[in-house]
Coordinates of C-alpha atoms in Angstrom, one line a residue:
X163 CA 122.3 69.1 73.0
X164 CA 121.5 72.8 72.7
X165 CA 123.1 74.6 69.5
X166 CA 126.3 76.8 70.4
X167 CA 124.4 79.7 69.4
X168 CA 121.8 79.5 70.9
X169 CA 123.1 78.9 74.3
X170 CA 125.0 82.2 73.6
X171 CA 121.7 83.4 73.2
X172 CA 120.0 82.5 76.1
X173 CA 123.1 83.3 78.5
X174 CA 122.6 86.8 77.4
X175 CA 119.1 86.7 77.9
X176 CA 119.2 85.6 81.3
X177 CA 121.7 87.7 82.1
X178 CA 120.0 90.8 80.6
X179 CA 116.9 89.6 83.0
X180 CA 118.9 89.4 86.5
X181 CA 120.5 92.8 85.6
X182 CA 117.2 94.5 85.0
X183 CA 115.3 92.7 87.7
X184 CA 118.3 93.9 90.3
X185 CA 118.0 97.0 89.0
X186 CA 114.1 96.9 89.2
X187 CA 114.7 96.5 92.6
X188 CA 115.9 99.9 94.2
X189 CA 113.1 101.8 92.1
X190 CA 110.4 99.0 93.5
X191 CA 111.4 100.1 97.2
X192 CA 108.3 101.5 99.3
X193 CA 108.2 103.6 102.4
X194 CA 106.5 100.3 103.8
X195 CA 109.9 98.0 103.1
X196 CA 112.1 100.5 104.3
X197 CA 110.4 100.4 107.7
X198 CA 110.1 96.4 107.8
X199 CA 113.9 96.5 106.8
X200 CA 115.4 98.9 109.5
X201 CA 112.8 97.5 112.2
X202 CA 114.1 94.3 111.8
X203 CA 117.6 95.4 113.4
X204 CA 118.8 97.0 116.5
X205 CA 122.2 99.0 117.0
X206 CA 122.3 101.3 119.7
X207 CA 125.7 102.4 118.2
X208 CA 124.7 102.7 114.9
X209 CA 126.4 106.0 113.3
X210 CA 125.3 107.9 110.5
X211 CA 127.5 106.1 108.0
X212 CA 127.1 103.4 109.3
X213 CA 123.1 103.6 108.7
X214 CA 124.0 105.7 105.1
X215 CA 126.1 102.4 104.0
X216 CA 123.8 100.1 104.8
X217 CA 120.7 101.6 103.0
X218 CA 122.7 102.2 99.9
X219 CA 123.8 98.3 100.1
X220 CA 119.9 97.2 100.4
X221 CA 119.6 99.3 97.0
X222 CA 118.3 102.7 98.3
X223 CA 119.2 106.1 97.3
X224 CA 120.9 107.5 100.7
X225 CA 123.4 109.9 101.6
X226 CA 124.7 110.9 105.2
X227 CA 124.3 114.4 106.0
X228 CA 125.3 116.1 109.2
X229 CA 123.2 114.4 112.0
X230 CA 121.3 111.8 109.7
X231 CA 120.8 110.0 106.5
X232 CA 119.2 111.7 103.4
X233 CA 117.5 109.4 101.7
X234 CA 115.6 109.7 98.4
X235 CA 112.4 106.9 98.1
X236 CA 110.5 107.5 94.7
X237 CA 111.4 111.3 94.6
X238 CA 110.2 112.2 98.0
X239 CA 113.0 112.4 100.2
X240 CA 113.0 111.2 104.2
X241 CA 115.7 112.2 107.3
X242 CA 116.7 109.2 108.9
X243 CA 118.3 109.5 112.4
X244 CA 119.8 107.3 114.3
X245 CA 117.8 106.8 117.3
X246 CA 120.5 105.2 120.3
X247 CA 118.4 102.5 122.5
X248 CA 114.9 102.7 120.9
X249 CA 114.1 100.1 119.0
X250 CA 115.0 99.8 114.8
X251 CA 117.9 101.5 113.4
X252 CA 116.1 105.0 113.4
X253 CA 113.7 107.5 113.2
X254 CA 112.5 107.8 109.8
X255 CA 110.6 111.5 109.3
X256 CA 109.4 113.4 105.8
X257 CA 112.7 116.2 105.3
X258 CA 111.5 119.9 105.7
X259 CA 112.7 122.1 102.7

């Protein structure tokens, strides 16, 4: 039987570990995933919050703005659109200052 203590111990370890590796997770997100992700859905009627909310819940910095999604992937930010019938969720494009 494991000491009191030192299951404690080890529940906050482990704990500590799934927290950072979640975190870990978002900055870890590449350009490459984020097409493999939206790729792997279609929604012809996707809207923009619709798009914005389910990029923030896969861990990714993204915030709907006007006519798209802002997003922000490892400080260089992309405009996602949603693009109707074509195939993915969107049209993913660098954002022009």
């Amino acid at each position: 039987m494991i000491h009191p203590k030192i299951r404690i111990i080890l529940f906050i370890m482990i704990s500590l570990l799934i927290g950072m590796l979640q975190s870990a997770s978002a900055s870890g997100n590449d350009i490459i995933e984020l097409k493999e992700r939206l790729s792997s859905f279609d929604d012809p009627k996707i809207t923009v919050q619709d798009l914005a909310f389910f990029l923030m819940t896969h861990n990714f910095d993204a915030k709907p703005t006007g006519n798209g999604v802002e997003l922000d992937l490892d400080g260089t930010i992309y405009k996602l659109v949603p693009n109707g019938n074509k195939p993915g969720l969107c049209d993913i494009s660098p954002a022009i200052p």
